[in-house]
Each structure stands twice: as C-alpha cells, then as structure tokens.
XYZ file of C-alpha atoms in Angstrom:
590
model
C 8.171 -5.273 -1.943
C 9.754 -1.919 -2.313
C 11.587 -0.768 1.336
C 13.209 1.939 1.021
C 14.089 2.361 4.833
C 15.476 -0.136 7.578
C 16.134 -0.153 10.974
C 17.542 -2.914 12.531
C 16.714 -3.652 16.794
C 18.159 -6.153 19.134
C 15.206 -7.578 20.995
C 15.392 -9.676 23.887
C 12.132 -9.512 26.059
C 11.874 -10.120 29.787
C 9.446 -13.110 29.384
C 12.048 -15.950 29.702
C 10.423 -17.997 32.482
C 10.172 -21.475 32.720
C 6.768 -20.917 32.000
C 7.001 -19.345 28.566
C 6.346 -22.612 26.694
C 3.282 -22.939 27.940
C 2.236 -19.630 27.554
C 3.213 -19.240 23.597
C 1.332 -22.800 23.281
C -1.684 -20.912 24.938
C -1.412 -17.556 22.763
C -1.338 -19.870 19.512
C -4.278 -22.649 20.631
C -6.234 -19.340 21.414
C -6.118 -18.064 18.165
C -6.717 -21.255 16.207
C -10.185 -21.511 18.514
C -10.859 -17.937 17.390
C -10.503 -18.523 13.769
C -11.620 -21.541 13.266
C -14.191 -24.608 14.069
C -14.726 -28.251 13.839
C -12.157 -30.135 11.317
C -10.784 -26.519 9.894
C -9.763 -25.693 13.631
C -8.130 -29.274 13.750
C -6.169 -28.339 10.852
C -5.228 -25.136 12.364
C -3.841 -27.196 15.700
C -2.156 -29.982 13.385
C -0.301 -27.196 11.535
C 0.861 -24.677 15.316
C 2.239 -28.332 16.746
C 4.234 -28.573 13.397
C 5.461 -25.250 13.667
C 5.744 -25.387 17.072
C 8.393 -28.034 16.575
C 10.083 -26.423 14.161
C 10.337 -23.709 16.426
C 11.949 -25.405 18.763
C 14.736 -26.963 16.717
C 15.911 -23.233 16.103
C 17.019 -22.938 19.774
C 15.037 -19.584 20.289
C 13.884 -18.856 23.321
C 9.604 -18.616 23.106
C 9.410 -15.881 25.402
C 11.239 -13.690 22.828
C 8.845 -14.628 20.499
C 5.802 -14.454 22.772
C 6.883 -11.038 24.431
C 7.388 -9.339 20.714
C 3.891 -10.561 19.807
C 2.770 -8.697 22.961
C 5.244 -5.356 22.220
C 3.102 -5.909 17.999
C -0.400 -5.734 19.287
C -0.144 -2.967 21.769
C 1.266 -0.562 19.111
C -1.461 -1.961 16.872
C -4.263 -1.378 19.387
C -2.447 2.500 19.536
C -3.375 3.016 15.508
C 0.476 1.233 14.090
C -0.615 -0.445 10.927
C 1.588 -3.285 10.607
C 2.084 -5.035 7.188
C 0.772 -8.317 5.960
C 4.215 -10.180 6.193
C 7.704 -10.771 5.001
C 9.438 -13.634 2.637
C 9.145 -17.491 3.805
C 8.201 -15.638 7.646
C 4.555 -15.442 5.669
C 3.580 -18.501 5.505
C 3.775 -19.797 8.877
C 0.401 -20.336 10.819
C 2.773 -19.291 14.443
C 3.742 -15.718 13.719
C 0.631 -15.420 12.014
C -1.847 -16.692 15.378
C 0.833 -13.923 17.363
C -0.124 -11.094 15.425
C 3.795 -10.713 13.836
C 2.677 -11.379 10.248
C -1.035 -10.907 8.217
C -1.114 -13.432 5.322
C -3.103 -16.601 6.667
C -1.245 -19.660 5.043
C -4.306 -22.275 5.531
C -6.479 -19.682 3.660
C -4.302 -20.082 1.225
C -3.039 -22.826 0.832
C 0.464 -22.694 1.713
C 2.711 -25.356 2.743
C 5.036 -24.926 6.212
C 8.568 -24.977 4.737
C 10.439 -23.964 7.520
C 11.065 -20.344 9.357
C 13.482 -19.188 6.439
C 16.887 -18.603 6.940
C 16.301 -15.077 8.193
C 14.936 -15.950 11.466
C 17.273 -19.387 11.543
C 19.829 -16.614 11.771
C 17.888 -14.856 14.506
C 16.195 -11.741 12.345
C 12.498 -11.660 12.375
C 11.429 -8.563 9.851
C 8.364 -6.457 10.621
C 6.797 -3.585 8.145
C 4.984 -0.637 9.208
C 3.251 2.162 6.965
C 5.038 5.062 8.068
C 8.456 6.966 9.521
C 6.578 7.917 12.053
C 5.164 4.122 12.791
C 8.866 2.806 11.902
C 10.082 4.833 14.835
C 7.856 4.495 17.582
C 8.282 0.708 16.901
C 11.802 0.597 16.670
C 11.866 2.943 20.313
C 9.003 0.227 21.561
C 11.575 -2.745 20.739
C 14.662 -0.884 22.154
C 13.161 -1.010 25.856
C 14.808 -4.824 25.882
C 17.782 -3.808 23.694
C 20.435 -3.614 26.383
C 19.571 -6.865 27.672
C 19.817 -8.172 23.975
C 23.144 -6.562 23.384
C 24.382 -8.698 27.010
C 22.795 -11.966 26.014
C 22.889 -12.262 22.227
C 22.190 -15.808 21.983
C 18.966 -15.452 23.725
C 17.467 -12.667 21.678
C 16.676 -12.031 18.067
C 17.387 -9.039 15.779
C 14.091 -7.143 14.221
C 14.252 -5.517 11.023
C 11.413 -2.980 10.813
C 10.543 -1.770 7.575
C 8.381 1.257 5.921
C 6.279 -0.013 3.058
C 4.721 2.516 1.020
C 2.127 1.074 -0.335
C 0.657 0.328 2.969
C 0.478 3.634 3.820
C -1.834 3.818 0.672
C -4.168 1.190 1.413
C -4.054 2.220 5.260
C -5.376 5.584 3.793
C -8.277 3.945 1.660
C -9.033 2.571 5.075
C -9.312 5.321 6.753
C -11.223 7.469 4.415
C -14.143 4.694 3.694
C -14.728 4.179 7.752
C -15.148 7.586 7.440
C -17.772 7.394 4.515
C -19.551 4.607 6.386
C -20.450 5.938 9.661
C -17.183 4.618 11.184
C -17.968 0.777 9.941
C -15.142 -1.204 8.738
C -15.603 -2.264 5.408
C -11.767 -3.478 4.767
C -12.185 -7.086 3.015
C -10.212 -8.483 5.540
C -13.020 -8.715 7.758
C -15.364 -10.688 5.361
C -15.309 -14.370 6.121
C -14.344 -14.990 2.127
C -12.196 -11.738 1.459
C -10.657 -12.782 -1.528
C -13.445 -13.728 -4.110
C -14.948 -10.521 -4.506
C -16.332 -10.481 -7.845
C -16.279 -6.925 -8.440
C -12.769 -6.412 -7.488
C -11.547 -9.623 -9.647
C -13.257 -8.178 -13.080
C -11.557 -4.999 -12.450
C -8.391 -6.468 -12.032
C -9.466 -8.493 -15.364
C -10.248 -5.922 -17.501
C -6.659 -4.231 -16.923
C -7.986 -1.159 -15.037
C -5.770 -0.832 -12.459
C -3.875 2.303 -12.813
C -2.525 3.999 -9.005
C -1.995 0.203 -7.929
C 1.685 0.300 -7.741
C 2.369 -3.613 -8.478
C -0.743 -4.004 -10.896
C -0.039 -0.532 -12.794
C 2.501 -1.182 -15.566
C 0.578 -1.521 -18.965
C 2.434 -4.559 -19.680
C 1.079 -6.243 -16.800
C -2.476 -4.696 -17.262
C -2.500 -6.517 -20.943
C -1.733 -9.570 -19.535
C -4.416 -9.270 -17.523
C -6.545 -8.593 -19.706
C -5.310 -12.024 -21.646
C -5.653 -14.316 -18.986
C -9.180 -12.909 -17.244
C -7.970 -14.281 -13.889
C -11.014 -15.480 -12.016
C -9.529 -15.966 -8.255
C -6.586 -14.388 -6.575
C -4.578 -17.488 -7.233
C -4.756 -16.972 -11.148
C -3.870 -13.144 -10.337
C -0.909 -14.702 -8.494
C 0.223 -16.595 -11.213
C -0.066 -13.968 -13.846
C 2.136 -11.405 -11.903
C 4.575 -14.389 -11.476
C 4.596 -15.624 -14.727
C 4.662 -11.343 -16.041
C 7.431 -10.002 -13.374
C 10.943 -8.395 -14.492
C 13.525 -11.244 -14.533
C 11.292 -14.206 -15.439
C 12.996 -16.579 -17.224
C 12.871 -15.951 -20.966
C 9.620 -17.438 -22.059
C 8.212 -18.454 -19.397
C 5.376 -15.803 -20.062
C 4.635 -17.317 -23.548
C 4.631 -20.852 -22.233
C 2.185 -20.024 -19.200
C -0.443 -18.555 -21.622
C -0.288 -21.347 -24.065
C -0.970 -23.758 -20.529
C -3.784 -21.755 -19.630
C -5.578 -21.256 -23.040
C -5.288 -24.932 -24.164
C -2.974 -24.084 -26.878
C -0.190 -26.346 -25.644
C 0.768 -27.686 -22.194
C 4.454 -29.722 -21.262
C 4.254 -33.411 -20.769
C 4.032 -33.861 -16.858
C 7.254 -35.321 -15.044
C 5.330 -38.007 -13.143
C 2.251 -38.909 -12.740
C 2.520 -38.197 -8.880
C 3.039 -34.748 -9.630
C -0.606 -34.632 -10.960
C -1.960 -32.399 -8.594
C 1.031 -30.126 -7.559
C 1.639 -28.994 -11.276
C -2.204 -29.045 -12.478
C -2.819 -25.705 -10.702
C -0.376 -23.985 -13.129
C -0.587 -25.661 -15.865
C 2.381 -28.144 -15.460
C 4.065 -24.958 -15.440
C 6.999 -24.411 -12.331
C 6.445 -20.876 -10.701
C 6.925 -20.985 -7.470
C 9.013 -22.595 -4.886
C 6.620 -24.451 -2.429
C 5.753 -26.585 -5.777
C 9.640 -28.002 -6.288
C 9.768 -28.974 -2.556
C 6.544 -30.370 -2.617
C 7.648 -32.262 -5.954
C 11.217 -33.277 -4.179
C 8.915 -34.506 -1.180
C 6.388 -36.751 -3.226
C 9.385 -38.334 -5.291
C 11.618 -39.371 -2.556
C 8.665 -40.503 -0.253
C 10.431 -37.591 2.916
C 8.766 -35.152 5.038
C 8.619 -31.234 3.682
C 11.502 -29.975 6.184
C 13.694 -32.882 4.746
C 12.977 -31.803 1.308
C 13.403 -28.039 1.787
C 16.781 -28.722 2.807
C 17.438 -30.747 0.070
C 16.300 -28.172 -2.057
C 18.644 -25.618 -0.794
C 21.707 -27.780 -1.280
C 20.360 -28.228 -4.660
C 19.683 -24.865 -5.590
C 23.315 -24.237 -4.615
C 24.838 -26.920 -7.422
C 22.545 -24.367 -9.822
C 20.593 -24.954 -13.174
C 23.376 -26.578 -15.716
C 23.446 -30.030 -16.840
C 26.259 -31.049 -14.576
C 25.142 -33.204 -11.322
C 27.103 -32.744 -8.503
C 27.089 -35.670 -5.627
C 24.292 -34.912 -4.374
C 21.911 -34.811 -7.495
C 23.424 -38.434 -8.339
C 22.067 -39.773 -4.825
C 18.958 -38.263 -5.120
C 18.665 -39.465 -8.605
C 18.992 -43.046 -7.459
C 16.591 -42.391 -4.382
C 14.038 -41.029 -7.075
C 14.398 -44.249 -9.544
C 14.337 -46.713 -6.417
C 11.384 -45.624 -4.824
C 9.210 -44.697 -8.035
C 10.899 -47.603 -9.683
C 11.873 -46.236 -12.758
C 15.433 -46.451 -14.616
C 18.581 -44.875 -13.278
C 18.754 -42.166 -16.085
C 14.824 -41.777 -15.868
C 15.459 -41.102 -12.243
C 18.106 -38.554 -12.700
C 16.388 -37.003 -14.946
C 12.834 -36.155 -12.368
C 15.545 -34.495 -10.239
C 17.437 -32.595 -13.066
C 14.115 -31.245 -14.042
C 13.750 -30.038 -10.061
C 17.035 -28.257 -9.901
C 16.018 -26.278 -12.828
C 12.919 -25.857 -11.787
C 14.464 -24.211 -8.758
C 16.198 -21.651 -10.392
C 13.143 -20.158 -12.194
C 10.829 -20.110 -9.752
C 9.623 -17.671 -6.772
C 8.268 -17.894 -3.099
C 4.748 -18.032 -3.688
C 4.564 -17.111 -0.071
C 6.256 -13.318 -0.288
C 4.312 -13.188 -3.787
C 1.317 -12.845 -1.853
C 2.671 -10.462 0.491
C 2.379 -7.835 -2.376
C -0.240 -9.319 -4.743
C -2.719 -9.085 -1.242
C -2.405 -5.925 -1.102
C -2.444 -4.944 -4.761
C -6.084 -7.143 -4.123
C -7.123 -4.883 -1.159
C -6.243 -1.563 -3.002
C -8.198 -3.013 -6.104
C -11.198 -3.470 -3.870
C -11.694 -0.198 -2.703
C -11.119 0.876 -6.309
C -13.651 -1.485 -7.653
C -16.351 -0.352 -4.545
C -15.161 2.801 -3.214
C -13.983 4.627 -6.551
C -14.048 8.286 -4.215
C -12.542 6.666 -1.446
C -9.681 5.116 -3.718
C -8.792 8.199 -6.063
C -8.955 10.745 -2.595
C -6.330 8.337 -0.771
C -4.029 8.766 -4.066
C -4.306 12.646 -3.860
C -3.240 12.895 -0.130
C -0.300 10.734 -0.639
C 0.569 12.845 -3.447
C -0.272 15.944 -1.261
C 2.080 14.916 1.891
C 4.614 14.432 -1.002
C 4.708 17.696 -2.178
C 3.486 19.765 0.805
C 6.667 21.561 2.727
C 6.391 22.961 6.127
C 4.880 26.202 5.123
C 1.875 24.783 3.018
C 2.258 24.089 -0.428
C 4.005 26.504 -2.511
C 3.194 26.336 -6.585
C 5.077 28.832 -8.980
C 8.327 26.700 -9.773
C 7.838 27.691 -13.536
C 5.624 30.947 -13.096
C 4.264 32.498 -15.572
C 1.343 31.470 -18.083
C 3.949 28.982 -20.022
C 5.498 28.351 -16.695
C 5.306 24.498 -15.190
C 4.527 23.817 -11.454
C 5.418 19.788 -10.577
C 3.497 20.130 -7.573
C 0.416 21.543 -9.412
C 1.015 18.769 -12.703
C 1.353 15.777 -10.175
C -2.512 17.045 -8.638
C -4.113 17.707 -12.009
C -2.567 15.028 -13.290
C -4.184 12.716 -10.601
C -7.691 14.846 -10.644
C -7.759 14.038 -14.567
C -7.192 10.314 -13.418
C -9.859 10.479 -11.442
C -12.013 12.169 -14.084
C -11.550 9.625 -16.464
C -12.544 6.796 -13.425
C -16.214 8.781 -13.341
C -14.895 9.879 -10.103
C -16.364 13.953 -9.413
C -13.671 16.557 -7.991
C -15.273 18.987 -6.869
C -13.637 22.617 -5.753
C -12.546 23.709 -2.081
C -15.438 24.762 -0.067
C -14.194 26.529 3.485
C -17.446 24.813 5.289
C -16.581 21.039 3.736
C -13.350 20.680 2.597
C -10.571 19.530 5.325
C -7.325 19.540 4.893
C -6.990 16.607 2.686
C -8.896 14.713 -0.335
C -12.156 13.665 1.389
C -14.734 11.435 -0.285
C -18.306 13.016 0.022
C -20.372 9.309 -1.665
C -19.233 6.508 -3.439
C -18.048 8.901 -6.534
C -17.344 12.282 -5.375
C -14.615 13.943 -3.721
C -13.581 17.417 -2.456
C -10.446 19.284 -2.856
C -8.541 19.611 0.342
C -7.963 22.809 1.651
C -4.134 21.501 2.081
C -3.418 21.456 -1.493
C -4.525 25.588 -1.776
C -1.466 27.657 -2.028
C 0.358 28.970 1.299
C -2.230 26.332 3.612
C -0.428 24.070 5.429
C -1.652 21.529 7.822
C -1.668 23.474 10.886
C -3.836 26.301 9.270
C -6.278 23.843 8.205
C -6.837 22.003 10.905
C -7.438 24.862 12.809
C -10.197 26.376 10.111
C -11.464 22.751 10.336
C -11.567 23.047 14.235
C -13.313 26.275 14.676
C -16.221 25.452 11.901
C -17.620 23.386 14.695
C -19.303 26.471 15.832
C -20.991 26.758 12.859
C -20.334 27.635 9.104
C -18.350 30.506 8.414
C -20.503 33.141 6.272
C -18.518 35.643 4.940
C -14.818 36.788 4.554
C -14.573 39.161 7.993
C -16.272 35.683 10.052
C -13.513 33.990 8.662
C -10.466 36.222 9.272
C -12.294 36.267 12.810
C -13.060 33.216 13.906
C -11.188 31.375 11.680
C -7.692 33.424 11.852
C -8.152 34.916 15.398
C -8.813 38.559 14.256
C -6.126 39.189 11.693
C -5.660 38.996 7.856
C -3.088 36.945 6.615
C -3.322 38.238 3.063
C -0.492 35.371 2.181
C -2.802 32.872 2.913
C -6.372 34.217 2.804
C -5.815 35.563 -0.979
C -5.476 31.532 -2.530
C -8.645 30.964 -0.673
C -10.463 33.687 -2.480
C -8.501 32.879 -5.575
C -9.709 29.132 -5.256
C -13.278 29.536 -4.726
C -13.247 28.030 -1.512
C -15.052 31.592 -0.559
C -17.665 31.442 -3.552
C -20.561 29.920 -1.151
C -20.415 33.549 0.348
C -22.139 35.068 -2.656
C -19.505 37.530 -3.431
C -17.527 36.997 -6.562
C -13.831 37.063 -5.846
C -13.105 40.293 -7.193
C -14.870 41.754 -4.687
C -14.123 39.262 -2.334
C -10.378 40.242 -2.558
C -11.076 44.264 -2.530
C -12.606 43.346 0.911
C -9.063 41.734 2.169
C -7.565 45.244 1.162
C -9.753 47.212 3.151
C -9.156 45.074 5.866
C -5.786 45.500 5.500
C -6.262 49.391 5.063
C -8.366 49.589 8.283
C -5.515 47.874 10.127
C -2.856 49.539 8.270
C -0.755 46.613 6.713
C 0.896 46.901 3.675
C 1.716 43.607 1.459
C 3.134 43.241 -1.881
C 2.232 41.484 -4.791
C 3.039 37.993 -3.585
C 1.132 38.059 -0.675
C 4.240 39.311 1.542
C 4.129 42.009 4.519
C 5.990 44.475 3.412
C 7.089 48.645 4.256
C 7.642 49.106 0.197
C 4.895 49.068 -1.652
C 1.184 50.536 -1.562
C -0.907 47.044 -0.215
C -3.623 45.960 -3.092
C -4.098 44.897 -6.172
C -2.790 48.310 -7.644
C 0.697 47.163 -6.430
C 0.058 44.287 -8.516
C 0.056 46.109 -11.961
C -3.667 45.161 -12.098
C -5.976 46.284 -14.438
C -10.456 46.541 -14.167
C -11.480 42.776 -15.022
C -13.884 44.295 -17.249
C -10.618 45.205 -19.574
C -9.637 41.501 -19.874
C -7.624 40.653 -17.118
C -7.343 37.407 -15.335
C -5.686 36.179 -11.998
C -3.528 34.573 -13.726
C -2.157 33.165 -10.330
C -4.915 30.803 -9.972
C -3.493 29.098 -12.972
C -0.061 29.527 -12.506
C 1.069 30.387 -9.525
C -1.507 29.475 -7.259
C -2.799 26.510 -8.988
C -5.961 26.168 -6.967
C -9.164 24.928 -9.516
C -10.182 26.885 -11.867
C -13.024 28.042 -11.951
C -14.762 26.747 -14.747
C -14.521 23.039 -15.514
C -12.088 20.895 -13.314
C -8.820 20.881 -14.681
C -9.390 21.491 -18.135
C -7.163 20.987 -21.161
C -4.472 23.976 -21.654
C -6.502 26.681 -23.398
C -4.562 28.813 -26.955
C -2.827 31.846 -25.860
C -5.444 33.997 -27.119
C -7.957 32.468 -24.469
C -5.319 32.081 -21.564
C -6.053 35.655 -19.908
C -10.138 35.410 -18.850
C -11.881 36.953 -15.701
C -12.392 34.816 -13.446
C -15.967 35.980 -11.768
C-alpha cells in the first residue's frame, strides 16, 4: 500500500500498573463477547490467549499497548478514520479486539504467525486518511513522548501513515450517509460483508476503473479470465497478477484454476493447505503452515524456521539447516532421506515467491469496499472521485483554469474534471450543471445515479466562498442575481467571482439568460462605481464591462469563450461534449 508520508512517535503511555494485565485481558475478552457467540466466540478466546502469550514473550509492557488502544478510539470517536491494518500486524485477533488494526483474521481465515518483526523491534504502524488526521494523531501520541524518550525499553515507536486511498473510500462514506438519511450503509457493518454479489460480478466483469489497485487493464483482463466468485479468489488473482511475480506464475495459476493442468501435490498432508490455490504457492501463511504439518511443530516454531530458511534463499544449495530439517521431514513422514530433502527444498522456494496473504488483504479490502459503493452507489462512487480530484487541483484562492488559454489552449485542472465527468458518463452516472440553490461546494450525489457539479470546481470559488453561499441559503433560495450579491456576498459584487457563476449556469434557475445576467453585474458595478478589467480584476485602467473586453452583440456570433477555456465551468449544452471543428468553436451561449 502506497504511503507516501511517515511520521515516526515514541509512545510510552502512563498505564503501567501492576494492574495492566488484567485490564488488556479485559479489553480483549470484551470484544470477543461483542463479536461473537457460542463455539465462534470460543474460537475468538482460544486465539486472544494465543496471542496473548505471544505477547508476552516480546517483553512489552501491556499498558503501552492497552493505553494506545485507548489514545486510537478517542480520535476515532472525534471523526479520525483509521486504516484497516499494516503487514503481519493484520492478522492478529489482539490489535484487532483494541481497535489498532481493521482486518478480522478469524473472518478470514488467517493463521497467528507471530507479531512480525516490526513490533518484535518495538514499532507498531498505524494509517490514517489524511495530513490533517496524520497530525493530530501524531500530536495525540506525543503527550507520552518524553516519558518514552527517558524509558525506551518500556515504550514502543508508532509509525503513522497517510493512505490515500482511504481518504477515497472514507469519502464514498461520507457522501452515501448523506444520500441515506444519515444511515450507514458501509459493508462493514453487514454481518457477511464480503459476499456481496453485486460488488463481486463487477469486479468480474473487469469494470473497475478509479479503483486504484483493481484499475490497471492488465489486471481488469485477468479478471475477467478468472470470474472470481468470493474475495478469496479476488485475492488470489491480484497475487498471482502483481508486478514482480515470479515469471509464470500467472500462466500456471490459470491453468490450476481452469482444469487445464495442475502440479503434482508435495504430500498428501498438504491436501488441504494447497487445494485452495490450486496446489499453487502464493502466499506465506501456506509455507509455514506446510513447514508446520511436515515436521509435526507448533506455527511460532515453524515461522521461525521459515525465516532462517528464507535467509539460505531459493538455489539448490542446502545450507545446515535445510539438511536437518530434511531429515526431520523424512523421519516423521517416513519417507527417504532425498524424498525428505526434497518436501523442504520445495518450501524454501516456495518462500521466495510468495506474499503475506495477510497485508494482501489490507489493500484488496479496500479495493472490495470501493467496488461496493461502485457496484450500489454508482453517484456516490463517481462524486467521491471528483472531490479528490477537486482538493487536488483547488489552490487557496479557488480554482484557477486558463493554464493554456485560448480556444486551442489546454487547462490540466479543467482535463482532469472532464476527464472524470466523461468517466462517469460512460458508468450511466448523470452530471448535472451547478445550481446556486443545490450545489455545495463539492461533487454531491442527488439518487443512486445522479450527481451535481460542485460549486468548488467554478472558476475563482474557493472553499470559504462556498461554504458561506451554502450557509446563508438556509434562509431560503436565492432568486435572482442582486439576492445573491446581498445575502449571499454581504452587499458587494465581486465581479471576479460572481462572473464564473453566471458564466456556469449556476444562475440559469433565475430565468435570465446570462447575457443579461452579466449586463446586470455591470450596472451593479456602475451604481457603486467599480471599475474591473477583462479578467475579472479591480482595476483604475480600464472602462468596467464587457466593452473592455473587446466584446461584440451575441447576435453577431460571439461566444464566452471563457466558459470553455478559461473558465471551464459546463457548457451549456450537453455535459462535456467532444471538442467541436473550429468553425463551430465560437457559439452564443444563451
């Protein structure tokens, strides 16, 4: 998962009492009773006492652990959207029941291997959706970062992360509690929130495009090949498809899951570790469990085997310890020396091709939750896209287009938003224009399949002005340009901001076309003599107007050719059309 900004924080805590034992045993028994009952919640108490003693065979203090868990859910019950997990740290059932990570491991079936060697070295890691989230956690954590600097061996270093692509799905949150009358419909809260049907044909027939791990068209065929049917096959797939799979490992997977061919199986025993994926090794927890099974040990024996192996690497050379475990391997299964030492030479390979299936879920999650809202919530889905794209481009005065100017010129910020409108387009999704008594400042889904332009993305709007249009149309609708310069603008005409709403046709629902709409804004700026130039500008120089424009009668032809070009608000006709020939460029726009 893509993390493009770190910040590391000693973390002590203050919750070092004798009694902290007892009290992390407490916080962990209470959230097995609140997920689970009967023999699923014994399961969920087998696994905590596991991890529990695993825990304490790191030498870490619990109230650390316990106090951070409390330090994670008051920032979450403030609005900090914290992200589903990080490497190994995933699949434990502990840090899961404390709130530090969000992938369930008995849901899905993973296997306790251990802590990782991140927090064996003391370094727990922690994602958040935002800068803004990434620092108010980091200044959260630092209240207990003197004491950590004094003690080190008592405290533990956390690495919070920003993850993009939480932010996104965060944002498809948002928006569809919105559509619902404030009901959460996240899948998370469903008691079976990975076997949506709609969401797994979507992801099946390739149509995936603005999910960032599911979006490469490589990926999207493979799909499409393989028709996965549960989020475990979609697993496998992205596994078997990443960048830096071994070389044909792709080829062999799809022959194992069409029938066409399948490798022998090592051992028998290995039956129903390798059936899953086709006798196929992708990911990690199946080598350990492999190592585990063949040499008759417990997992945490066998994951530390398998990182002494991993370290003699791939080749056909054993090393010491492949030899011993060789024999181990032919004694207890009873099979010949060379038979033996061949199981395990098949392991350390195995090892160096594979992945943790754990942090694969991490992303392919929340690929799934993103693919759900696109699969239910189309609207919802496409408007989250176009206000990431929008806090992208938008500066601190509002978003400026022009970069290019002229009728040949090219605007990125205006591309990136038609680019993403046509997107939506071709998704059946409706975008309609600005409206200054709907539209808010961002992307906002009206029903399951239409959205409105934000008033952010007109020309010279920023987020303050918006808001505060937003803010006073709680009195009621504004109906015509002078209520809105009054109410809306506190008595003055801001012809640098009010023209790209005329230009827009966020004004149209005042039944004036914009021609005359605009004339209006110059008297109003006549009556309170201000004079502006042609780019909106108060200025001394220049007669205010269109005149000072160089403008001609529309009836002779001319077009604001700013709305195109310079403005790059919708046109008025169609949404986002295709380029139009030279000859057809210039048009009133009415």
């Amino acid at each position: 998962m893509h993390d493009d900004a770190t910040t590391i924080v000693p973390f002590r805590g203050g919750a070092l009492e004798r009694a902290a034992w007892d009290r992390l045993w407490d916080a962990a028994d209470g959230g097995c009773v609140r997920r689970a009952l009967g023999e699923r919640r014994t399961r969920y108490q087998r696994r905590v006492e596991q991890e529990m003693a695993a825990f304490a065979r790191l030498g870490l203090e619990p109230g650390v652990l316990l106090e951070l868990s409390w330090v994670v859910q008051d920032l979450r019950g403030r609005g900090v959207t914290f992200g589903p997990g990080y490497g190994p740290q995933s699949g434990s059932l502990l840090l899961h029941l404390l709130g530090l990570n969000g992938i369930d491991p008995i849901d899905h079936g993973l296997p306790f291997l251990g802590f990782g060697r991140e927090l064996e070295a003391r370094r727990l890691h922690l994602r958040v959706a935002t800068r803004a989230e990434q620092a108010e956690l980091g200044s959260a954590l630092r209240q207990g970062g003197a004491a950590a600097a004094a003690l080190p061996e008592q405290g533990i270093e956390v690495v919070v992360g920003r993850d993009p692509t939480l932010a996104l799905t965060c944002e498809m949150v948002r928006l569809a509690r919105a559509l619902n009358d404030n009901r959460d419909c996240d899948p998370l809260r469903w008691a079976y929130p990975w076997d949506d049907p709609d969401t797994l044909r979507l992801i099946a027939r390739g149509e995936t495009a603005g999910i960032p791990l599911l979006e490469d068209a490589q990926l999207q065929e493979r799909m499409r090949e393989a028709a996965p049917r549960s989020l475990e096959e979609v697993t496998q797939v992205v596994v078997a498809a990443r960048d830096g799979a071994p070389h044909g490992l792709l080829e062999r997977y799809r022959a194992a899951r069409t029938g066409a061919s399948r490798p022998p199986l090592p051992h028998p025993e290995l039956e129903d570790i390798l059936a899953p994926t086709g006798y196929i090794w992708l990911y990690r927890e199946q080598v350990v469990a492999a190592l585990a099974r063949l040499l008759g040990c417990e997992l945490a024996e066998a994951v530390g085997l398998a990182q002494r192996l991993s370290e003699e690497g791939g080749d056909a050379h054993e090393g010491e310890l492949s030899r011993q475990l060789g024999e181990r391997i032919a004694a207890r299964c009873q099979l010949p020396y060379a038979r033996g030492l061949y199981l395990l030479r098949a392991l350390r390979q195995g090892l160096a091709q594979v992945v943790d299936r754990a942090a694969t879920l991490v992303e392919v999650t929340e690929a799934y939750r993103q693919a759900y809202y696109k699969a239910r919530y189309p609207a919802v889905f496409q408007a989250a896209r176009l206000n990431r794209a929008l806090r992208r481009v938008t500066p601190r005065g509002g978003v400026r287009y022009g970069v290019g100017g002229g009728p040949d010129g090219v605007c990125p910020h205006r591309e990136i938003l038609i680019r993403l409108c046509k997107e939506a387009l071709s998704d059946g999704v409706t975008v309609l224009p600005p409206d200054i008594n709907r539209s808010d400042w961002g992307f906002r889904p009206l029903d399951r399949n239409t959205v409105i332009y934000g008033l952010g993305a007109i020309a010279q709007i920023d987020r303050q002005t918006a808001d505060r249009l937003v803010l006073r149309r709680r009195g009621g609708e504004y109906r015509s340009l002078m209520d809105l310069i009054i109410r809306g603008f506190g008595g003055t005409a801001p012809a640098i901001q009010v023209e790209p709403l005329i230009f827009s046709g966020a004004l149209d629902e005042f039944g004036r076309d914009r021609w005359h709409l605009r004339r209006e804004l110059d008297e109003a700026q006549a009556v309170r003599g201000w004079q502006y130039a042609a780019d909106g500008r108060t200025t001394h120089s220049l007669a205010g107007g269109l005149d000072a424009w160089q403008a001609v009668h529309p009836g002779e032809g001319w077009a604001f050719q700013r709305e195109l070009d310079v403005l790059a608000c919708v046109p008025s006709r169609q949404y986002f059309p295709e380029p139009a020939p030279a000859e057809r460029r210039l048009r009133p726009v009415r």
